[in-house]
Short mmCIF file of C-alpha atoms in Angstrom, two decimals:
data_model
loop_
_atom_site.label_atom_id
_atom_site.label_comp_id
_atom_site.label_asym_id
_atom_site.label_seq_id
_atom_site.Cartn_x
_atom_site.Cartn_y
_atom_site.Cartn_z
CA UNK J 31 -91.04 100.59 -104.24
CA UNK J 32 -91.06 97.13 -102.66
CA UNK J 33 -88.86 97.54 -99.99
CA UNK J 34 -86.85 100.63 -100.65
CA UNK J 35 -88.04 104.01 -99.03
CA UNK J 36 -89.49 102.12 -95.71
CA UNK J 37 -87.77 98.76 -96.10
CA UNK J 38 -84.32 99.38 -97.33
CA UNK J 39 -84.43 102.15 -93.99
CA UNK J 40 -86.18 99.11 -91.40
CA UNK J 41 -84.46 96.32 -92.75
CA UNK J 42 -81.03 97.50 -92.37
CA UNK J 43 -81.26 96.39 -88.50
CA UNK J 44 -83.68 93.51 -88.39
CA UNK J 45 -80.39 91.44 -87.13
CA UNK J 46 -79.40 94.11 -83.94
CA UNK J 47 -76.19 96.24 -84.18
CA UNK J 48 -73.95 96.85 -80.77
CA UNK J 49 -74.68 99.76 -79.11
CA UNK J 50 -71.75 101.51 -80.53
CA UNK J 51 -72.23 100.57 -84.01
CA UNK J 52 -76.08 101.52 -84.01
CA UNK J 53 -75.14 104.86 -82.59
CA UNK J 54 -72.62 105.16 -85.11
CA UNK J 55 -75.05 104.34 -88.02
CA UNK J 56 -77.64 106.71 -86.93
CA UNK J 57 -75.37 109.76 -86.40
CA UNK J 58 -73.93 109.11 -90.17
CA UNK J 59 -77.38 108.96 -91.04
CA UNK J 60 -78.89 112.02 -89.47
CA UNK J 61 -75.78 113.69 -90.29
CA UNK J 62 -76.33 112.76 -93.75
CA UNK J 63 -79.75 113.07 -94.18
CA UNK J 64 -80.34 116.89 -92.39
CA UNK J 65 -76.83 118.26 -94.74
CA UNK J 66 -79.10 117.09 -97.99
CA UNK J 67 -82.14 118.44 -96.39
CA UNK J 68 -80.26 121.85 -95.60
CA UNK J 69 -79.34 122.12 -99.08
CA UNK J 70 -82.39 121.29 -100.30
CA UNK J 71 -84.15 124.10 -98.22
CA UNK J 72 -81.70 126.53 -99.37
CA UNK J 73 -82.58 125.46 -103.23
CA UNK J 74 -86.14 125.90 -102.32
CA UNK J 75 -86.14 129.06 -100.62
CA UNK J 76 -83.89 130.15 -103.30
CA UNK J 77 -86.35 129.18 -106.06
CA UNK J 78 -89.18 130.85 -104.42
CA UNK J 79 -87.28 134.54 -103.73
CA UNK J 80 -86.70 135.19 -107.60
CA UNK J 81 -89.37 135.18 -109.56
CA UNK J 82 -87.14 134.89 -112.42
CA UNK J 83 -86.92 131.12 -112.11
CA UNK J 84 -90.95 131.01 -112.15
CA UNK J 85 -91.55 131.44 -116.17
CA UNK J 86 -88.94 128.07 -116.77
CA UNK J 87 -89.57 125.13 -117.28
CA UNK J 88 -86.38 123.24 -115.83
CA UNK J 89 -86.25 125.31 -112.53
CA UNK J 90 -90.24 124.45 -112.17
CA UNK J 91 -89.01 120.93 -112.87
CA UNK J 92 -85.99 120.73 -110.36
CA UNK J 93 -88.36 122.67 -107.97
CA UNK J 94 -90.32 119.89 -107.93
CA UNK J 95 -87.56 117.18 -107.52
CA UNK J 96 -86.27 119.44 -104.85
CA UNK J 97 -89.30 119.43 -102.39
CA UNK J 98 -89.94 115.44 -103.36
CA UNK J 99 -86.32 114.51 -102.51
CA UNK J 100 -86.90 116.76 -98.83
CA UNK J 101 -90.10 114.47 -98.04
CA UNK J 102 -88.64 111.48 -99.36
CA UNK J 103 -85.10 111.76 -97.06
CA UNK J 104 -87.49 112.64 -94.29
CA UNK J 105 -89.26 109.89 -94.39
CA UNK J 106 -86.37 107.64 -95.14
CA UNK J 107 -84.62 109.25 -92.14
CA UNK J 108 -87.90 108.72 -89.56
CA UNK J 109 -88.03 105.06 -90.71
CA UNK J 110 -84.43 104.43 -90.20
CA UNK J 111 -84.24 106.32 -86.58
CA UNK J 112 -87.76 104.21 -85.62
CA UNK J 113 -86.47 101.14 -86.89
CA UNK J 114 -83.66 101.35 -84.13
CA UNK J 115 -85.41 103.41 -81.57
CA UNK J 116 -89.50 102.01 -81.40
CA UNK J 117 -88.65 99.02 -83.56
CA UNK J 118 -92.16 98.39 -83.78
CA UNK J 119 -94.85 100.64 -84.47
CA UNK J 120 -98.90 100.97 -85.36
CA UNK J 121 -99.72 99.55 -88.23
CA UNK J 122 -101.80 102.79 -89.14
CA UNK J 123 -98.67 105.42 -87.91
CA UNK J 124 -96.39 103.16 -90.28
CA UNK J 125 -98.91 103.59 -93.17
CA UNK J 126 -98.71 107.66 -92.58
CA UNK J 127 -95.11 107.61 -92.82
CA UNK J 128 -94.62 104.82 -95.76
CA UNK J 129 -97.33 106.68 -98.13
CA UNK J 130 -95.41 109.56 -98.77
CA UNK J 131 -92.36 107.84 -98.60
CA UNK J 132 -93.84 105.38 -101.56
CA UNK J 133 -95.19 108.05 -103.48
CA UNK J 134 -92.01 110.51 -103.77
CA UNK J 135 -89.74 107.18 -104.33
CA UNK J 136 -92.21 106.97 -107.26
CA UNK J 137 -92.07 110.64 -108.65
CA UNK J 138 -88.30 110.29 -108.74
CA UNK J 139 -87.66 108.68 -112.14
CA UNK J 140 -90.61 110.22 -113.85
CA UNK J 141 -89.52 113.79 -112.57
CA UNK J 142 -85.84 112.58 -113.99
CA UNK J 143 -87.20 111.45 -117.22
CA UNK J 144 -89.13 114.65 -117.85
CA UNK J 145 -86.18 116.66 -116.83
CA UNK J 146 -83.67 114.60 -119.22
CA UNK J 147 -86.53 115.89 -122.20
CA UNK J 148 -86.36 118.79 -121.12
CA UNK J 149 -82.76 118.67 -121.73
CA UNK J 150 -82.86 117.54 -124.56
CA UNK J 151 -85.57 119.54 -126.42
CA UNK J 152 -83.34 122.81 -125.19
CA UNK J 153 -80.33 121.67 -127.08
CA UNK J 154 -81.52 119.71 -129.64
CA UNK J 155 -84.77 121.95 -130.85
CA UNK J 156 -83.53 124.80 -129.51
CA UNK J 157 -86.32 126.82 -131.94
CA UNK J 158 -88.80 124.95 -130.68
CA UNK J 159 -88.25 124.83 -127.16
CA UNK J 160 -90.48 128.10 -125.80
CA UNK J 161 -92.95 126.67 -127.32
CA UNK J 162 -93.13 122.85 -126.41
CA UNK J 163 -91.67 123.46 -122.91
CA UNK J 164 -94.69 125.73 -121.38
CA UNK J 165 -95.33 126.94 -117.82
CA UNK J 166 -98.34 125.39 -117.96
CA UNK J 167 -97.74 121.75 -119.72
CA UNK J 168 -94.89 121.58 -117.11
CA UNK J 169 -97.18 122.00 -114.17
CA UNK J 170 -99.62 119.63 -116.07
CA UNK J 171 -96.47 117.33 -116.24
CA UNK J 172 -96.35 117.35 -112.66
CA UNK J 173 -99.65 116.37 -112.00
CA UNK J 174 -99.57 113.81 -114.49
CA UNK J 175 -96.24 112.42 -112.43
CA UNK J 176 -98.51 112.67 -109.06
CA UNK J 177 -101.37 110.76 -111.03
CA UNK J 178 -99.06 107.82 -112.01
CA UNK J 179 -97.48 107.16 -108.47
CA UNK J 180 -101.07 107.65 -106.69
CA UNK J 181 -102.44 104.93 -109.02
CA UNK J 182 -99.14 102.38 -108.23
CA UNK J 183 -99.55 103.37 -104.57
CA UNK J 184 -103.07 104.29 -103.05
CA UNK J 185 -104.45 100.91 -104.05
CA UNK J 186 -102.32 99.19 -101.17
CA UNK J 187 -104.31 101.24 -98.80
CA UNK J 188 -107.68 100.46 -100.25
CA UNK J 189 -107.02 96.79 -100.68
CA UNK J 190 -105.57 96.69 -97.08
CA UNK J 191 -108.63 98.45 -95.84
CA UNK J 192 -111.12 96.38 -97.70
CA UNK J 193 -109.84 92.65 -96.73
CA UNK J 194 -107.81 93.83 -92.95
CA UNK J 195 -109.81 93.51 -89.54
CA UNK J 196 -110.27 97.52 -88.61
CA UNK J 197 -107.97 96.00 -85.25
CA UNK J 198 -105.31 95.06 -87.68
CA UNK J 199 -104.57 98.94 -88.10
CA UNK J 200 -103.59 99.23 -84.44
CA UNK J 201 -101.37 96.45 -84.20
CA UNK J 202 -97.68 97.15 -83.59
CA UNK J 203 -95.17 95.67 -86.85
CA UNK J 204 -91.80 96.10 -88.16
CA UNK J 205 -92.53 98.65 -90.56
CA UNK J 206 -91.85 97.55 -93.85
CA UNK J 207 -94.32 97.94 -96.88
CA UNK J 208 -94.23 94.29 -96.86
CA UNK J 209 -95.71 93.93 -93.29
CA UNK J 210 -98.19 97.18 -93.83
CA UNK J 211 -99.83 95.77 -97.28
CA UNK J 212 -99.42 92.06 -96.81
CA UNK J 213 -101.58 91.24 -99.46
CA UNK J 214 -99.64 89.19 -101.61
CA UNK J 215 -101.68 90.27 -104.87
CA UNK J 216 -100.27 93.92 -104.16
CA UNK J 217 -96.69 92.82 -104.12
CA UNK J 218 -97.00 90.96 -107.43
CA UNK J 219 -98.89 94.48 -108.77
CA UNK J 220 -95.90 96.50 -107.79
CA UNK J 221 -93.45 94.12 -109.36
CA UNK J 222 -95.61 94.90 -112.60
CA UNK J 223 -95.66 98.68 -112.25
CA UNK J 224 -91.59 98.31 -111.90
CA UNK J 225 -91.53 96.83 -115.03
CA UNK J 226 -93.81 99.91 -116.77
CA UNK J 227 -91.37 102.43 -115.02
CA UNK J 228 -88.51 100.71 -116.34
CA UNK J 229 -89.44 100.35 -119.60
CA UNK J 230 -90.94 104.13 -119.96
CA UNK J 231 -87.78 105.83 -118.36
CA UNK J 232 -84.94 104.08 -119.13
CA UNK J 233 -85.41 104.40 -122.95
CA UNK J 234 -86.20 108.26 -122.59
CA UNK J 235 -82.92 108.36 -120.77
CA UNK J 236 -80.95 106.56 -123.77
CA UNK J 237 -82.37 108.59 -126.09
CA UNK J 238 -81.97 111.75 -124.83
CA UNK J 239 -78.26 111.09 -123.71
CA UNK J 240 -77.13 110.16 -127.07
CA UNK J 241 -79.19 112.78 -129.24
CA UNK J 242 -77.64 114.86 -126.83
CA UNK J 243 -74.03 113.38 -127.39
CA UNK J 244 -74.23 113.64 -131.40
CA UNK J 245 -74.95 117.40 -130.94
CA UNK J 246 -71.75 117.71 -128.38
CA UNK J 247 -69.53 116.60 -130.91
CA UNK J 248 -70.25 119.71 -132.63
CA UNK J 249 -68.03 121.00 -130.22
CA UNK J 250 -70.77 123.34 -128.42
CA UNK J 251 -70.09 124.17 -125.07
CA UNK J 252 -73.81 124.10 -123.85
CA UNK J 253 -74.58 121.02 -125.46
CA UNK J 254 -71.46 119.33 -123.77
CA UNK J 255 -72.53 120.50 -120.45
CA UNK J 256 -75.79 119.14 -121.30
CA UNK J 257 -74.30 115.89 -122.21
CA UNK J 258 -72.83 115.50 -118.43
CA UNK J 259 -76.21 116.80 -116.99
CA UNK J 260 -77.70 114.12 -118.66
CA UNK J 261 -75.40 111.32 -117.56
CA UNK J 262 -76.06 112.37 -113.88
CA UNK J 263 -79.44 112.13 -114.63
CA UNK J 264 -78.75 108.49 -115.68
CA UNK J 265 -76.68 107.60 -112.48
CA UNK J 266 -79.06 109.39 -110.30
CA UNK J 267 -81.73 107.20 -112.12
CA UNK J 268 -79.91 104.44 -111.73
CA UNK J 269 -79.48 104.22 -107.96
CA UNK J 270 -83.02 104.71 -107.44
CA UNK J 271 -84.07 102.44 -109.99
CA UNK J 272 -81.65 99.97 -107.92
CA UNK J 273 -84.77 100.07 -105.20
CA UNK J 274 -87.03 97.84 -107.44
CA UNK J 275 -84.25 94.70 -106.52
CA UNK J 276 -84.08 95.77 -102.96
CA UNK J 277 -85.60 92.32 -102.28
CA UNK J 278 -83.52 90.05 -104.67
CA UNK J 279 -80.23 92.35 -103.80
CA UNK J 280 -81.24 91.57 -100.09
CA UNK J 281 -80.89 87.79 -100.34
CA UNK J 282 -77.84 87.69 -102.65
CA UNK J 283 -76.21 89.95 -99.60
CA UNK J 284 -77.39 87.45 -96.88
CA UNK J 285 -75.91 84.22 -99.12
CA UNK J 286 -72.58 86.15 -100.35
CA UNK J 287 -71.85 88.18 -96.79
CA UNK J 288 -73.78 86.20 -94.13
CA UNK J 289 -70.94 87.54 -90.96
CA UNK J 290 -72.05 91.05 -92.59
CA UNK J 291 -75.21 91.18 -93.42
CA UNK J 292 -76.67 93.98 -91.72
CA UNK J 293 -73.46 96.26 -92.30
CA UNK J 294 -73.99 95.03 -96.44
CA UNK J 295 -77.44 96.36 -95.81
CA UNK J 296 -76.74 99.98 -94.31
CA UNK J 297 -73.99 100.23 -97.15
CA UNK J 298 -77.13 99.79 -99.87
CA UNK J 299 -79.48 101.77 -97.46
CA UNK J 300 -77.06 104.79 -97.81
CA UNK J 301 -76.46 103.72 -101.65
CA UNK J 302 -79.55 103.54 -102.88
CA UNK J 303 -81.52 106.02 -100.65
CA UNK J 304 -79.84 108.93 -99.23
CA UNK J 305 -76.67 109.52 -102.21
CA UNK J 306 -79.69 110.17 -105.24
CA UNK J 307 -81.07 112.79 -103.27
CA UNK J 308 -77.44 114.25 -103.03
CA UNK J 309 -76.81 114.34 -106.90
CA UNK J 310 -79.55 117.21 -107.70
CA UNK J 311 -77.45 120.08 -105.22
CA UNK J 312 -74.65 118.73 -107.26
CA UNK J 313 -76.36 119.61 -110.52
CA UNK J 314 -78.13 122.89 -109.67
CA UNK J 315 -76.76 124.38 -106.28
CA UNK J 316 -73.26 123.69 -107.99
CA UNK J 317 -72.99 123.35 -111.84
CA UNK J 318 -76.27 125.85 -112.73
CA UNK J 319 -74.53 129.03 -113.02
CA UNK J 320 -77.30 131.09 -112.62
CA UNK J 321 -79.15 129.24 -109.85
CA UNK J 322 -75.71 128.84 -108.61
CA UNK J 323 -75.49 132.66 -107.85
CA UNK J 324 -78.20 133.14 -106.22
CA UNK J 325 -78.07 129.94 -103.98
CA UNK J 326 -74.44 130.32 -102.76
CA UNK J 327 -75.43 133.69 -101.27
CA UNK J 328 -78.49 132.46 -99.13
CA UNK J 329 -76.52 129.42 -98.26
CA UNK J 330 -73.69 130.85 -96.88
CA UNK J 331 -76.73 133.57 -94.98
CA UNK J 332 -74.94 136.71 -96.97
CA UNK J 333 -78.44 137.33 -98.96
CA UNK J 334 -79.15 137.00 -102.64
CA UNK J 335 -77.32 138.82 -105.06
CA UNK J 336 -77.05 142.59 -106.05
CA UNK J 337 -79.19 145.29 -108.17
CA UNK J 338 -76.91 144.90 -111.06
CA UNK J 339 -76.58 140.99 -111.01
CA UNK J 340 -80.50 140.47 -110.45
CA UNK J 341 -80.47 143.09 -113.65
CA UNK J 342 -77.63 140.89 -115.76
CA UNK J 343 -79.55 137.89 -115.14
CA UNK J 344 -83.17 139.23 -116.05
CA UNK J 345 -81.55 140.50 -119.38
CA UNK J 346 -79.60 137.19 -120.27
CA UNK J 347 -79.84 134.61 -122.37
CA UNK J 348 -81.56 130.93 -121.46
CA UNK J 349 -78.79 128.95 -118.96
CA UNK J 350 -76.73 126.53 -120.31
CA UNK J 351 -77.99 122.73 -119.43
#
């Protein structure tokens, strides 16, 4: 994440709105950003009541996505709103909020990719899939996705800690990643560990998809709907893969739309970082029938479902992807 979680939020008003038009921006924003958070709480809370969701492996897995999309739009959001309201903060409080916000934006594709497997593995091993898809190698999965963004990220801290005066840390900046870790070595290191995330999801994405879309043409109904899961995986992927060329995307705005340059930027801010998180609700709160019955219950506050659909469920057969 170069300049996506903090930056794409800071640097959509380093060139000042009017009055009306900032206000305007950050109402869409906070509007935006507590709906998808609301929704996300309700998947959560919705996860955690049934224990029937516990013993699989894609609920664990959207789980997961669901709580890292909640800190990462919270973060996004407390950047964007400080970015018009302080402007400048602490170097060290703007570390505390870009950390998280660097390591969810990180999780994001890996959690995606593992999910698309997932997918895949149900539909197209569907023998094998109890036993390659375990509680326990998913949670393991999980901590492996931790591991990889705590490598890309925590060594910006150290590096900044090792070579920065300890006064540097209480120094007011623009908060951007970019003006936190100014190391110029660690910007060069993150444009390498894009690279390795592109190059590890991506093809998992591909190949999944059309494995996927081979078996659909046999006309089955749950590997169709798995076919369209996957492909919002890929979109959803896509947008926040569009993060990595925050920076390049950035100066083709300025030289194509210089009279609208900081409205060009709040269109990618809301692009790239707030409509991913708003794609998983879409695919679970709204297309997963049998997450979708419980969640539309607590969402609208009417409580989860009955005895005798709590009984259906428990004596069903696997969901469709």
């Amino acid at each position: 994440m170069s300049e996506a979680a903090s930056g794409n939020a800071s640097a959509v008003i380093q060139y000042r709105d009017s009055l009306g038009k900032a206000v305007a921006k950050n109402l869409l924003v906070l509007a935006m950003g507590l709906s998808i958070n609301y929704i996300n709480v309700g998947l959560i809370y919705t996860f955690c009541k049934h224990q029937i969701f516990y013993s699989d492996p894609r609920y664990i897995l959207f789980f997961h996505l669901a709580v890292n999309d909640m800190i990462q739009t919270t973060m996004s959001l407390i950047l964007f709103l400080i970015s018009y309201i302080l402007y400048r903060i602490s170097v060290s409080a703007c570390a505390a909020i870009l950390l998280p916000a660097a390591l969810t934006n990180e999780n994001t594709p890996l959690n995606l990719a593992c999910m698309a497997a997932e997918c895949y593995i149900a539909v197209c091993l569907p023998l094998q899939h109890a036993r390659i898809c375990t509680v326990r190698r998913t949670l393991a999965l999980i901590a492996l996705i931790w591991t990889c963004s705590l490598i890309s990220t925590l060594p910006d801290l150290f590096v900044t800690l090792a070579t920065e005066p300890l006064e540097y840390f209480s120094s007011r900046v623009f908060c951007t990643r970019l003006n936190v870790f100014p190391n110029p070595l660690l910007a060069e290191k993150q444009k390498y560990a894009y690279l390795v995330y592109l190059f590890l999801v991506w093809p998992v994405i591909f190949f999944t998809y059309f494995k996927v879309f081979f078996v659909a043409q046999s006309a089955s109904k749950d590997a169709k709907k798995a076919q369209r899961t996957i492909m919002l995986h890929g979109f959803q992927l896509l947008l926040c893969m569009t993060t990595y060329a925050v920076p390049a995307l950035q100066q083709a705005l300025f030289r194509w739309f210089p009279k609208n340059y900081k409205d060009s930027l709040f269109g990618c801010f809301i692009l790239i970082q707030v409509l991913p998180r708003a794609i998983s609700p879409i695919i679970y709160g709204v297309r997963d029938k049998r997450f979708r019955r419980y969640f539309k219950r607590y969402l609208l506050c009417n409580g989860g479902p009955d005895s005798a659909e709590i009984k259906s469920e428990n004596n069903g057969t696997a969901p469709a992807h």
